[in-house]
Short mmCIF file of C-alpha atoms and ligand atoms in Angstrom, two decimals:
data_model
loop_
_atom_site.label_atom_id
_atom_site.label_comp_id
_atom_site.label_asym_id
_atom_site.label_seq_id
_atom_site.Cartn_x
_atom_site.Cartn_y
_atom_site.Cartn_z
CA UNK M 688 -12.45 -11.25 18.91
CA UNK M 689 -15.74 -11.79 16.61
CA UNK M 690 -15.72 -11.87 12.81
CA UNK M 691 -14.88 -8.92 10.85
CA UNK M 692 -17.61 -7.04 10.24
CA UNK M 693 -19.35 -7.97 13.66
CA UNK M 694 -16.99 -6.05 15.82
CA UNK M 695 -18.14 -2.43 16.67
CA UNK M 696 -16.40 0.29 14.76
CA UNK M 697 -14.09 2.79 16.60
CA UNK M 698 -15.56 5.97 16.95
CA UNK M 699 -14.31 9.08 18.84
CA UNK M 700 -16.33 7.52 21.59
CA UNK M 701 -14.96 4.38 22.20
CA UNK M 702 -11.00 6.00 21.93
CA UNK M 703 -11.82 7.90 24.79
CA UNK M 704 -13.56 5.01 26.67
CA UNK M 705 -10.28 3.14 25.67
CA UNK M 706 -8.12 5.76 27.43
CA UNK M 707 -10.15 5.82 30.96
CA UNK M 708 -10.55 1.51 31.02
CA UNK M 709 -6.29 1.36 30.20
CA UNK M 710 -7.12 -0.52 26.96
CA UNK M 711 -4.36 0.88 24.72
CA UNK M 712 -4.97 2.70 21.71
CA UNK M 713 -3.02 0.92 18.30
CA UNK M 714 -2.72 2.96 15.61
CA UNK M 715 -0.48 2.61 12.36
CA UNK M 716 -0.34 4.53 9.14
CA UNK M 717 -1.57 3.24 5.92
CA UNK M 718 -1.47 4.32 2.18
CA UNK M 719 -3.05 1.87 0.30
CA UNK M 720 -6.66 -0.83 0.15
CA UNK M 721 -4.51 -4.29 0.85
CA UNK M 722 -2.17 -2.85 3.68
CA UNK M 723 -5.06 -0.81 5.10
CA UNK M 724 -7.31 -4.34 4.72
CA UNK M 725 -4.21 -6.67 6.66
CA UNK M 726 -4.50 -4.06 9.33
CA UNK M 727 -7.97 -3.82 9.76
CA UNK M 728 -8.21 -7.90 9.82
CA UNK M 729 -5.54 -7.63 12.43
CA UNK M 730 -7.70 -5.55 14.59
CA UNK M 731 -5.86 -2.44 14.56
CA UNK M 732 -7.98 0.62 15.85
CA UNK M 733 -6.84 3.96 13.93
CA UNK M 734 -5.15 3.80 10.40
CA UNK M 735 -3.63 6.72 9.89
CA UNK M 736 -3.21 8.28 6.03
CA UNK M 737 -0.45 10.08 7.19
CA UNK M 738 1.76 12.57 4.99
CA UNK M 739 4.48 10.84 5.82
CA UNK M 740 3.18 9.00 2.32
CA UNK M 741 5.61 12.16 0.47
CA UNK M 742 8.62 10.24 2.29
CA UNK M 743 7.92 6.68 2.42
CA UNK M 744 5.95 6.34 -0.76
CA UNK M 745 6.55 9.39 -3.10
CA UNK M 746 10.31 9.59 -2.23
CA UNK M 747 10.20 13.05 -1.58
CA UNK M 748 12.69 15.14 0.86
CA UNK M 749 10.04 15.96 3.67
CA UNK M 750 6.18 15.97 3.95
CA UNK M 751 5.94 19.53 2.95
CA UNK M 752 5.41 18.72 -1.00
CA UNK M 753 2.83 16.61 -0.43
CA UNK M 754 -1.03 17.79 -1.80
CA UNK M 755 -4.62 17.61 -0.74
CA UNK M 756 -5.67 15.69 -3.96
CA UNK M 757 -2.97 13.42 -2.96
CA UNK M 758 -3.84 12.94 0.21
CA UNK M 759 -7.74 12.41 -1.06
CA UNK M 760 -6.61 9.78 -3.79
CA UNK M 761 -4.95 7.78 -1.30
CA UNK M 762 -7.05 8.15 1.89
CA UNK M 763 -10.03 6.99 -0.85
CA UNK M 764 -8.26 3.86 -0.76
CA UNK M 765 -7.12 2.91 2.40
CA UNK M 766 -11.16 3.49 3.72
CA UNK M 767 -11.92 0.72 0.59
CA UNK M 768 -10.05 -1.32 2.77
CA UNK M 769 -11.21 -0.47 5.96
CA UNK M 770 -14.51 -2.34 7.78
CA UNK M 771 -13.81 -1.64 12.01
CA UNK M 772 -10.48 0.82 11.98
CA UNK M 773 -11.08 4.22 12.11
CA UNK M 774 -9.22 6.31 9.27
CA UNK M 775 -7.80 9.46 9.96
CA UNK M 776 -6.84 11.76 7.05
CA UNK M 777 -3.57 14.02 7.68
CA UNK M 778 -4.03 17.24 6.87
CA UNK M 779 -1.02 18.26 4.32
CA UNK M 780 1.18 21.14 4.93
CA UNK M 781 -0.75 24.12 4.05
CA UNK M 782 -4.19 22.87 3.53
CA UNK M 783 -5.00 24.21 7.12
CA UNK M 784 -2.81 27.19 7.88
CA UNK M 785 -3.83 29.99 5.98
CA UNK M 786 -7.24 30.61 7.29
CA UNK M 787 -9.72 28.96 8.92
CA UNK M 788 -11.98 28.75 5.82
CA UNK M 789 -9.61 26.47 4.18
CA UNK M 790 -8.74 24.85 6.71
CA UNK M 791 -12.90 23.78 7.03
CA UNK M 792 -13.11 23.22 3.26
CA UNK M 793 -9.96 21.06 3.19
CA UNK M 794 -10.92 19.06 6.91
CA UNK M 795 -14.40 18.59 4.29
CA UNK M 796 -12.69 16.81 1.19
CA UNK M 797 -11.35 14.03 3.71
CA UNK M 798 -14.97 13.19 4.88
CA UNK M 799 -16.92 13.95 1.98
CA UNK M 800 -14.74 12.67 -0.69
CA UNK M 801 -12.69 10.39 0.35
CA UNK M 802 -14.75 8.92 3.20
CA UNK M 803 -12.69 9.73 6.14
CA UNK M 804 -13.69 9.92 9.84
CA UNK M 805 -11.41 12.56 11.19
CA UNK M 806 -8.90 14.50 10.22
CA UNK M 807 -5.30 15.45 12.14
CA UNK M 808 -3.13 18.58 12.54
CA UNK M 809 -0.19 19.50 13.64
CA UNK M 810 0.16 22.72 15.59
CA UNK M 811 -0.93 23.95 19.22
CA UNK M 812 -2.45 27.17 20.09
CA UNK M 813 -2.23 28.99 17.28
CA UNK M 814 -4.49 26.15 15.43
CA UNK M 815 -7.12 25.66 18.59
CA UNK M 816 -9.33 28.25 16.01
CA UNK M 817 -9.14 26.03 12.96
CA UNK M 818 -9.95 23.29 15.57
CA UNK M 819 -12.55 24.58 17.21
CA UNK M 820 -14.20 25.56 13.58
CA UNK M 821 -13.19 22.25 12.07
CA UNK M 822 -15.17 20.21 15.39
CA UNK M 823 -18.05 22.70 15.53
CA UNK M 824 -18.85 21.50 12.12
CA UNK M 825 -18.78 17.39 12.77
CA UNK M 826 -15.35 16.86 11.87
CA UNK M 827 -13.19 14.65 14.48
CA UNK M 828 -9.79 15.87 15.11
CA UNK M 829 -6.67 14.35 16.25
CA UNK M 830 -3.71 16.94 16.97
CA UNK M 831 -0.14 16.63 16.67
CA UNK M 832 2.63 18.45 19.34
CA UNK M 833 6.29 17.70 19.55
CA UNK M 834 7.80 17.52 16.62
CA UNK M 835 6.15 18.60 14.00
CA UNK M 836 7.65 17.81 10.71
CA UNK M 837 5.59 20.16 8.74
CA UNK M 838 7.64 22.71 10.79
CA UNK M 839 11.03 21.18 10.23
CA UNK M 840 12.74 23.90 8.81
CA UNK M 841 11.95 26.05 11.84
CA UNK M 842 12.45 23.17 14.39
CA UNK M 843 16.04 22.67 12.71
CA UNK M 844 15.56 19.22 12.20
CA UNK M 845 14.22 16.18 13.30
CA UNK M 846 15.13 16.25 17.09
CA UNK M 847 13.40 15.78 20.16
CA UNK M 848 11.18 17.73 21.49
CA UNK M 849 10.18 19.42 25.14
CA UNK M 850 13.65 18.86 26.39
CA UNK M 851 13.66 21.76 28.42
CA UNK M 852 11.64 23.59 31.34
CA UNK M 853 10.05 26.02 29.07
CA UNK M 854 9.45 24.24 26.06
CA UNK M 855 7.81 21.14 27.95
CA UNK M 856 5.58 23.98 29.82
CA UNK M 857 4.45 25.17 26.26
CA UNK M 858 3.77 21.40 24.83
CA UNK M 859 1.88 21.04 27.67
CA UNK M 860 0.10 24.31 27.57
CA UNK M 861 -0.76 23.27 24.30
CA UNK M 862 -2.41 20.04 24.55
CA UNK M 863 -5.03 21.04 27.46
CA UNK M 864 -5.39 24.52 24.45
CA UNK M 865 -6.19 21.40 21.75
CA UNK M 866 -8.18 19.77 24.27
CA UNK M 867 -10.11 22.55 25.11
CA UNK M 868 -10.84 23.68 21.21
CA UNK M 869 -12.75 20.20 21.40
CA UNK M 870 -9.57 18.16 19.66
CA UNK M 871 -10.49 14.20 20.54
CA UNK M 872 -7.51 12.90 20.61
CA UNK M 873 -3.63 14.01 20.46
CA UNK M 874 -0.57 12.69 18.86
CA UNK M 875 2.69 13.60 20.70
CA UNK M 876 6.02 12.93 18.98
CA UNK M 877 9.89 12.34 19.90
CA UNK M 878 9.20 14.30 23.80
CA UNK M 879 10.84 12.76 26.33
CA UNK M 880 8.99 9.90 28.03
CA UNK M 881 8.31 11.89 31.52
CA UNK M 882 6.48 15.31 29.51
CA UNK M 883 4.22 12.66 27.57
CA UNK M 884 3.27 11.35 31.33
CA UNK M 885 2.48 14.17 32.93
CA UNK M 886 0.70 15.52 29.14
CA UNK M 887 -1.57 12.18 29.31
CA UNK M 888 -2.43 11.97 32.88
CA UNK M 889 -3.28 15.86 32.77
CA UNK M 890 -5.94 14.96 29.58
CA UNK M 891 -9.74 13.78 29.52
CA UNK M 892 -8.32 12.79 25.15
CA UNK M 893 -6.08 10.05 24.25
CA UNK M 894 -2.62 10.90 23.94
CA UNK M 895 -0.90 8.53 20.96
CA UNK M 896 2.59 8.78 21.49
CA UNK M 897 5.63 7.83 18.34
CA UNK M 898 8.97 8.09 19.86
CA UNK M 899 6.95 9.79 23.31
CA UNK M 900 7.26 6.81 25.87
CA UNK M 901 4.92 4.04 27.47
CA UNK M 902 2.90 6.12 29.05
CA UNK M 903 0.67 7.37 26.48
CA UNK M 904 -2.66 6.11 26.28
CA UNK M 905 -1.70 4.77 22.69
CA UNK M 906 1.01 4.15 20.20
CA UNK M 907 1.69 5.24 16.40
CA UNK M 908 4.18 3.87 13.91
CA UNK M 909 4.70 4.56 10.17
CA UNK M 910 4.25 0.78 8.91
CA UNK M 911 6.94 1.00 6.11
CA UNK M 912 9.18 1.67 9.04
CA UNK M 913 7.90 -1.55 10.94
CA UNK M 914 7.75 -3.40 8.36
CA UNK M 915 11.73 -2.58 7.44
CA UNK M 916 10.59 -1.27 4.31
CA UNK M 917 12.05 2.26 4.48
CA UNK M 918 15.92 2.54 4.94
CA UNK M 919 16.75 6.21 4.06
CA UNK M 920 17.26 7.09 7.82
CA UNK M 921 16.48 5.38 11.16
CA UNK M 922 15.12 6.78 14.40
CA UNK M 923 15.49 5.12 18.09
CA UNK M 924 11.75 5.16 18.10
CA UNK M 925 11.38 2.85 15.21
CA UNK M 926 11.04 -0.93 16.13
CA UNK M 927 11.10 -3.07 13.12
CA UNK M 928 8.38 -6.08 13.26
CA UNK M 929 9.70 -7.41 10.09
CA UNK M 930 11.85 -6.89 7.76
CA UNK M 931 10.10 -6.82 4.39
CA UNK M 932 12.60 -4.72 2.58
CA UNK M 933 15.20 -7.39 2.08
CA UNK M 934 12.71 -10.08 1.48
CA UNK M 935 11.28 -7.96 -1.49
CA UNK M 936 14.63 -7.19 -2.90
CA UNK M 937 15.52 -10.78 -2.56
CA UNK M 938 12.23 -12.21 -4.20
CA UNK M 939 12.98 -9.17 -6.86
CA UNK M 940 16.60 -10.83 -7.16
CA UNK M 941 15.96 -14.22 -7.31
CA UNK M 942 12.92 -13.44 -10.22
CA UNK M 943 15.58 -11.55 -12.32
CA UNK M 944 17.48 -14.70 -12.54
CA UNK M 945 14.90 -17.22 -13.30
CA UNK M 946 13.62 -15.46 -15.98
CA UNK M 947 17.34 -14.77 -17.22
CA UNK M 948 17.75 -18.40 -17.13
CA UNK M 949 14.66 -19.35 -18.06
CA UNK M 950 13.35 -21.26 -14.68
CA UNK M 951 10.56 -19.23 -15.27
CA UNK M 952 7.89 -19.76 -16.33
CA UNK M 953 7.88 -23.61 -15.60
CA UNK M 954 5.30 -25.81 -17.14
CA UNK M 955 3.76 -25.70 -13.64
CA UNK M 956 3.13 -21.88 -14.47
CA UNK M 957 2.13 -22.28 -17.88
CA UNK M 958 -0.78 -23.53 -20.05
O1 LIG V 1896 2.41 11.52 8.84
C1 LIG V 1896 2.50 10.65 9.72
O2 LIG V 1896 2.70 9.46 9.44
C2 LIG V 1896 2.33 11.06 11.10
C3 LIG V 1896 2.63 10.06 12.17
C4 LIG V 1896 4.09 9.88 12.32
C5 LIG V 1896 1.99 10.39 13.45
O3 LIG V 1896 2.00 12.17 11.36
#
């Protein structure tokens, strides 16, 4: 690897090129300018601004609360931080649903605002318009099948899934739909390892897979999850590369006492 700043950008182009050479695709989410910086340095190739940010960094519920101008204010940041990666703006629930005009005008504020280059969905055929609409006018998109957490309530939950005949047939129905309405890449979540197989190998896109298997072209994670930074509930999927949560609660710990005691500040941290 090069300097920063030397290496080529990832474009839409050179995912795809990734996917037919076996390079794998890395991609991680990101919410703010220093985490999305240490990733970029680190040579990661998408940075997701997902919506998981209304879970792992507003504290609420589920995604569903969370806004466009949210999502703008901190997708703004992460591409601050951002020289080779390429940033992907999630689309929050209802910003893209309720008609295809929206949807465009919505898929717009990501680029033109915030300085995105692509935007993702979740949804299969019944969003391949908004897709089609969304490419036709420049935007990238990435799509999301599986599970959907935007569509908890009606999925009953966070679960798996594809697990049976029919439901697989319609994932995979889906993604070539997606593919077809010009989509460049696809995340697939929690399906069992075999569907996101046969789903990959059956695409010209990228499949990115969280909780989908090895066999994807790529793989996604939620970093405050890698990083052991969010506890509230744990998934098989998740491996933790670190576990920053009990460091920061211990630094947060041990600084409570020293200034209760008056350790600190020393004279080495005073004038
Ligand atoms: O919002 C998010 O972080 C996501 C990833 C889990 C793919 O959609």
């Amino acid at each position: 690897m090069s300097k920063q700043g030397t290496m080529p950008k990832v474009t839409t182009m050179s995912v795809r090129q990734m996917k037919k050479t076996g390079d794998k695709i890395t991609m991680l989410t990101a919410y703010d300018f220093v985490t999305a910086s240490l990733m970029d340095e680190a040579g990661i190739d998408i940075i997701l601004v997902g919506d998981s940010l209304g879970m792992v960094v507003m504290g609420y519920e589920s995604t569903l609360p969370v806004t466009m101008d949210e999502m703008i204010h901190h997708t703004k940041a992460v591409t601050r931080g951002t020289k080779r990666a390429m940033v992907i703006g999630d689309m929050p629930f209802m910003s893209y649903q309720v008609s295809v005009e929206h949807a465009l005008t919505n898929a717009g504020r990501f680029m033109k605002e915030a300085g995105a280059h692509g935007v993702k969905l979740e949804g299969g055929r019944e969003m391949a318009e908004n897709v089609r609409k969304i490419v036709e006018s420049g935007i990238p998109v990435m799509g999301h099948l599986g599970l959907t957490p935007q569509s908890v309530h009606q999925l009953g939950g966070y679960r798996v899934q594809g697990k049976d005949k029919s439901a697989a047939r319609r994932i995979l129905d889906d993604a070539k739909i997606l593919e077809q309405a010009g989509a460049f890449s696809l995340v697939l979540e929690c399906v069992p390892a075999s569907l996101a197989k046969e789903i990959t190998s059956s695409l010209t896109i990228p499949t990115i897979g969280i909780g989908a298997g090895v066999q994807c072209d790529g793989q996604v994670l939620v970093v405050n999850d890698m990083l052991g930074m969010f506890d509230m509930f744990t998934t098989k999927f998740v491996k933790r590369y670190a576990e920053l949560g009990k460091e920061m609660r211990r630094a947060f710990s041990q600084y409570i006492e020293e200034v209760k005691k008056e350790k600190f500040p020393s004279d080495a941290h005073s004038f």
